[in-house]
Amino acid sequence: DTEVTQTPKHLVMGMTNKKSLKCEQHMGHRAMYWYKQKAKKPPELMFVYSYEKLSINESVPSRFSPECPNSSLLNLHLHALQPEDSALYLCASSLRVLNTIYFGEGSWLTVV
Amino acid sequence: TQLLEQSPQFLSIQEGENLTVYCNSSSVFSSLQWYRQEPGEGPVLLVTVVTGGEVKKLKRLTFQFGDARKDSSLHITAAQPGDTGLYLCAGASGNQFYFGTGTSLTVIP
């Protein structure tokens, strides 16, 4: 059972909508991640937070905006997305950066 | 550039057959992880190997880490339909965490 919880599991949004994906972990991990994944492909890193500070931003478009309110929570704010942004968005955490990563169940995003 | 190459990319076998998935790199990894991902779900950690030459067994799954810590393999004995999924190796090398290219396994009943 995953101890990384993501909500919502499914999200359909229009290109002018503003929505957020939420992630929570209570394992005491100090590194949290957002990944984007297309079908049968490996996850692609978007953002890394280490000790609540953004440490890596992999050239992600500004229509994706991460937020880490505290050590247990991670949000991904979505605005003016494109249909090609439709994918599975995975939140993950690890004790520290470069340690073993544990994933949530993912949020399926469809942009119409 | 893919630091971790997996082979095969796709594999379709009959229930009861054995199979091996390979994860190769030219770089040294401090540890390697294997994940299984079912459609629509997040990757689930199967195992972490940390010592060169290490072999770990998880029921019908056997994981091996190469002596030089540059490669790993996953062997499944008597595959079952429940083994169907995307298998990913992953690990840290230098100051980055990498995922393998993935192996999509289908076990036909």
Coordinates of C-alpha atoms in Angstrom, one line a residue:
Chain A
D1 CA 0.0 0.0 0.0
T2 CA 1.3 3.4 -1.0
E3 CA 1.8 5.9 1.8
V4 CA 1.8 8.8 -0.7
T5 CA -1.8 10.0 -1.3
Q6 CA -2.8 11.9 -4.3
T7 CA -6.1 13.7 -5.1
P8 CA -8.0 13.7 -7.3
K9 CA -7.5 10.4 -9.0
H10 CA -9.2 11.7 -12.2
L11 CA -9.5 15.3 -13.4
V12 CA -11.0 16.6 -16.6
M13 CA -10.4 20.3 -17.3
G14 CA -10.8 22.8 -20.1
M15 CA -8.0 24.8 -21.4
T16 CA -9.1 27.9 -19.6
N17 CA -9.7 26.3 -16.2
K18 CA -7.6 26.6 -13.1
K19 CA -7.2 23.4 -11.0
S20 CA -4.8 21.8 -8.5
L21 CA -3.4 18.4 -7.9
K22 CA -2.7 17.6 -4.2
C23 CA -0.2 15.2 -2.6
E24 CA 0.4 14.2 1.0
Q25 CA 2.8 11.9 2.7
H26 CA 3.4 11.2 6.4
M27 CA 6.6 9.1 6.2
G28 CA 8.8 12.0 7.4
H29 CA 10.3 12.3 3.9
R30 CA 12.0 15.6 3.1
A31 CA 12.2 15.2 -0.6
M32 CA 9.0 15.4 -2.8
Y33 CA 8.6 15.2 -6.5
W34 CA 6.2 15.7 -9.4
Y35 CA 6.5 13.5 -12.4
K36 CA 4.6 13.4 -15.7
Q37 CA 4.0 10.0 -17.4
K38 CA 2.6 9.0 -20.8
A39 CA 1.4 5.5 -21.5
K40 CA 4.0 2.8 -21.3
K41 CA 6.8 5.3 -20.9
P42 CA 9.0 6.0 -17.9
P43 CA 8.1 8.9 -15.6
E44 CA 9.5 12.3 -16.6
L45 CA 10.7 14.5 -13.7
M46 CA 9.1 17.9 -13.5
F47 CA 9.9 19.3 -10.0
V48 CA 11.9 18.4 -6.9
Y49 CA 11.4 19.9 -3.5
S50 CA 14.1 19.3 -0.8
Y51 CA 13.3 20.5 2.7
E52 CA 10.3 22.5 1.3
K53 CA 12.5 24.4 -1.1
L54 CA 12.3 23.9 -4.9
S55 CA 15.6 22.4 -5.9
I56 CA 15.0 21.2 -9.4
N57 CA 12.7 22.6 -12.1
E58 CA 13.1 20.6 -15.3
S59 CA 12.3 23.4 -17.8
V60 CA 8.6 22.9 -17.1
P61 CA 6.2 25.4 -18.8
S62 CA 4.9 28.1 -16.4
R63 CA 1.3 26.8 -16.8
F64 CA 2.4 24.2 -14.2
S65 CA 3.2 25.8 -10.8
P66 CA 4.3 23.7 -7.8
E67 CA 3.8 24.6 -4.2
C68 CA 5.1 22.9 -1.0
P69 CA 3.2 24.4 1.9
N70 CA 4.9 22.1 4.5
S71 CA 7.0 19.0 4.7
S72 CA 4.0 16.7 4.2
L73 CA 2.2 18.5 1.4
L74 CA 2.9 19.1 -2.3
N75 CA 0.5 20.8 -4.7
L76 CA 0.6 21.3 -8.5
H77 CA -1.4 24.2 -9.7
L78 CA -2.6 24.0 -13.3
H79 CA -3.7 26.9 -15.5
A80 CA -4.3 27.3 -19.2
L81 CA -3.2 23.8 -20.0
Q82 CA -3.0 22.3 -23.5
P83 CA -4.4 18.9 -24.7
E84 CA -0.9 17.5 -24.9
D85 CA -0.6 18.0 -21.2
S86 CA -3.0 15.1 -20.7
A87 CA -1.1 12.4 -18.8
L88 CA -0.7 10.6 -15.5
Y89 CA 0.8 13.0 -12.9
L90 CA 2.7 11.2 -10.2
C91 CA 3.7 12.5 -6.9
A92 CA 6.5 10.8 -5.0
S93 CA 8.7 11.2 -2.0
S94 CA 11.9 10.0 -0.6
L95 CA 13.7 10.3 2.7
R96 CA 16.3 12.6 1.1
V97 CA 17.0 13.5 -2.5
L98 CA 18.6 10.5 -4.4
N99 CA 17.2 8.0 -1.9
T100 CA 14.6 5.4 -2.9
I101 CA 11.5 7.0 -4.3
Y102 CA 7.9 6.0 -3.3
F103 CA 5.1 6.9 -5.6
G104 CA 1.5 7.8 -5.1
E105 CA -1.2 6.2 -7.2
G106 CA -1.3 9.1 -9.6
S107 CA -3.8 11.7 -10.9
W108 CA -5.1 11.1 -14.4
L109 CA -5.4 14.5 -16.1
T110 CA -7.4 15.0 -19.3
V111 CA -7.4 18.5 -20.9
V112 CA -10.2 19.1 -23.3
Chain B
T1 CA 20.3 10.6 -23.2
Q2 CA 19.0 7.5 -21.4
L3 CA 21.4 6.4 -18.7
L4 CA 19.6 3.2 -18.0
E5 CA 18.6 1.0 -20.9
Q6 CA 16.1 -1.8 -20.4
S7 CA 15.6 -4.8 -22.6
P8 CA 13.4 -6.1 -24.0
Q9 CA 11.1 -3.1 -24.4
F10 CA 8.0 -5.3 -24.9
L11 CA 7.5 -8.9 -23.9
S12 CA 4.4 -11.1 -24.4
I13 CA 4.5 -14.6 -23.0
Q14 CA 2.2 -17.4 -22.0
E15 CA 1.3 -18.1 -18.4
G16 CA 3.8 -20.5 -16.8
E17 CA 6.8 -19.3 -18.8
N18 CA 10.0 -17.8 -17.4
L19 CA 11.4 -14.5 -18.4
T20 CA 14.3 -12.1 -17.7
V21 CA 14.4 -8.3 -18.0
Y22 CA 17.7 -6.5 -18.2
C23 CA 18.7 -3.0 -17.0
N24 CA 22.1 -1.8 -18.3
S25 CA 24.2 1.3 -17.9
S26 CA 27.8 2.4 -18.5
S27 CA 27.6 4.3 -15.2
V28 CA 28.0 3.1 -11.6
F29 CA 24.9 3.3 -9.4
S30 CA 25.0 3.4 -5.6
S31 CA 21.8 1.4 -5.6
L32 CA 19.1 0.3 -8.1
Q33 CA 15.4 -0.1 -7.6
W34 CA 12.8 -2.1 -9.5
Y35 CA 9.2 -1.0 -9.8
R36 CA 6.1 -2.6 -11.3
Q37 CA 3.3 -0.4 -12.6
E38 CA -0.1 -1.5 -13.5
P39 CA -2.2 0.5 -16.0
G40 CA -3.7 3.6 -14.4
E41 CA -1.7 3.2 -11.2
G42 CA 1.6 4.6 -9.8
P43 CA 4.8 2.5 -9.8
V44 CA 5.1 0.2 -6.8
L45 CA 8.5 -0.5 -5.4
L46 CA 9.5 -4.2 -5.6
V47 CA 13.1 -4.2 -4.3
T48 CA 16.2 -2.1 -3.8
V49 CA 19.6 -3.7 -4.4
V50 CA 22.7 -1.9 -3.0
T51 CA 25.7 -4.3 -3.0
G52 CA 27.5 -5.4 -6.1
G53 CA 26.7 -9.1 -6.8
E54 CA 23.7 -9.0 -4.6
V55 CA 20.8 -11.4 -5.3
K56 CA 17.3 -10.8 -3.8
K57 CA 14.3 -13.1 -4.1
L58 CA 10.7 -12.0 -3.7
K59 CA 8.5 -15.1 -4.2
R60 CA 8.8 -15.9 -8.0
L61 CA 10.9 -12.8 -8.7
T62 CA 14.7 -12.9 -8.5
F63 CA 16.7 -9.6 -8.7
Q64 CA 20.4 -9.4 -9.3
F65 CA 22.8 -6.4 -9.1
G66 CA 25.9 -6.7 -11.2
D67 CA 29.3 -7.0 -9.6
A68 CA 30.3 -3.6 -10.9
R69 CA 27.0 -2.0 -10.0
K70 CA 26.3 -0.9 -13.5
D71 CA 23.5 -3.4 -14.4
S72 CA 20.7 -5.4 -12.9
S73 CA 18.3 -8.1 -14.0
L74 CA 14.9 -9.3 -13.0
H75 CA 13.9 -12.9 -13.5
I76 CA 10.3 -14.1 -13.1
T77 CA 9.6 -17.8 -12.8
A78 CA 6.3 -19.3 -13.9
A79 CA 4.8 -16.0 -14.9
Q80 CA 1.2 -15.3 -14.0
P81 CA -1.4 -12.9 -15.6
G82 CA -1.0 -10.8 -12.4
D83 CA 2.6 -10.1 -13.3
T84 CA 1.4 -8.1 -16.3
G85 CA 2.6 -4.5 -16.1
L86 CA 5.3 -2.0 -16.9
Y87 CA 8.6 -2.9 -15.1
L88 CA 11.0 0.0 -14.4
C89 CA 14.5 0.0 -13.0
A90 CA 15.7 3.2 -11.4
G91 CA 18.6 4.5 -9.4
A92 CA 20.9 7.4 -8.4
S93 CA 24.2 8.1 -10.2
G94 CA 26.2 11.2 -9.5
N95 CA 23.7 13.8 -8.4
Q96 CA 20.7 12.6 -10.4
F97 CA 18.0 9.9 -10.1
Y98 CA 17.3 8.1 -13.4
F99 CA 14.6 5.8 -14.6
G100 CA 15.1 3.0 -17.1
T101 CA 13.4 2.9 -20.5
G102 CA 10.8 0.4 -19.2
T103 CA 9.7 -3.1 -20.1
S104 CA 6.0 -3.7 -20.8
L105 CA 5.2 -7.3 -19.9
T106 CA 1.9 -9.1 -20.9
V107 CA 1.3 -12.6 -19.5
I108 CA -1.4 -14.4 -21.5
P109 CA -3.6 -16.8 -19.6

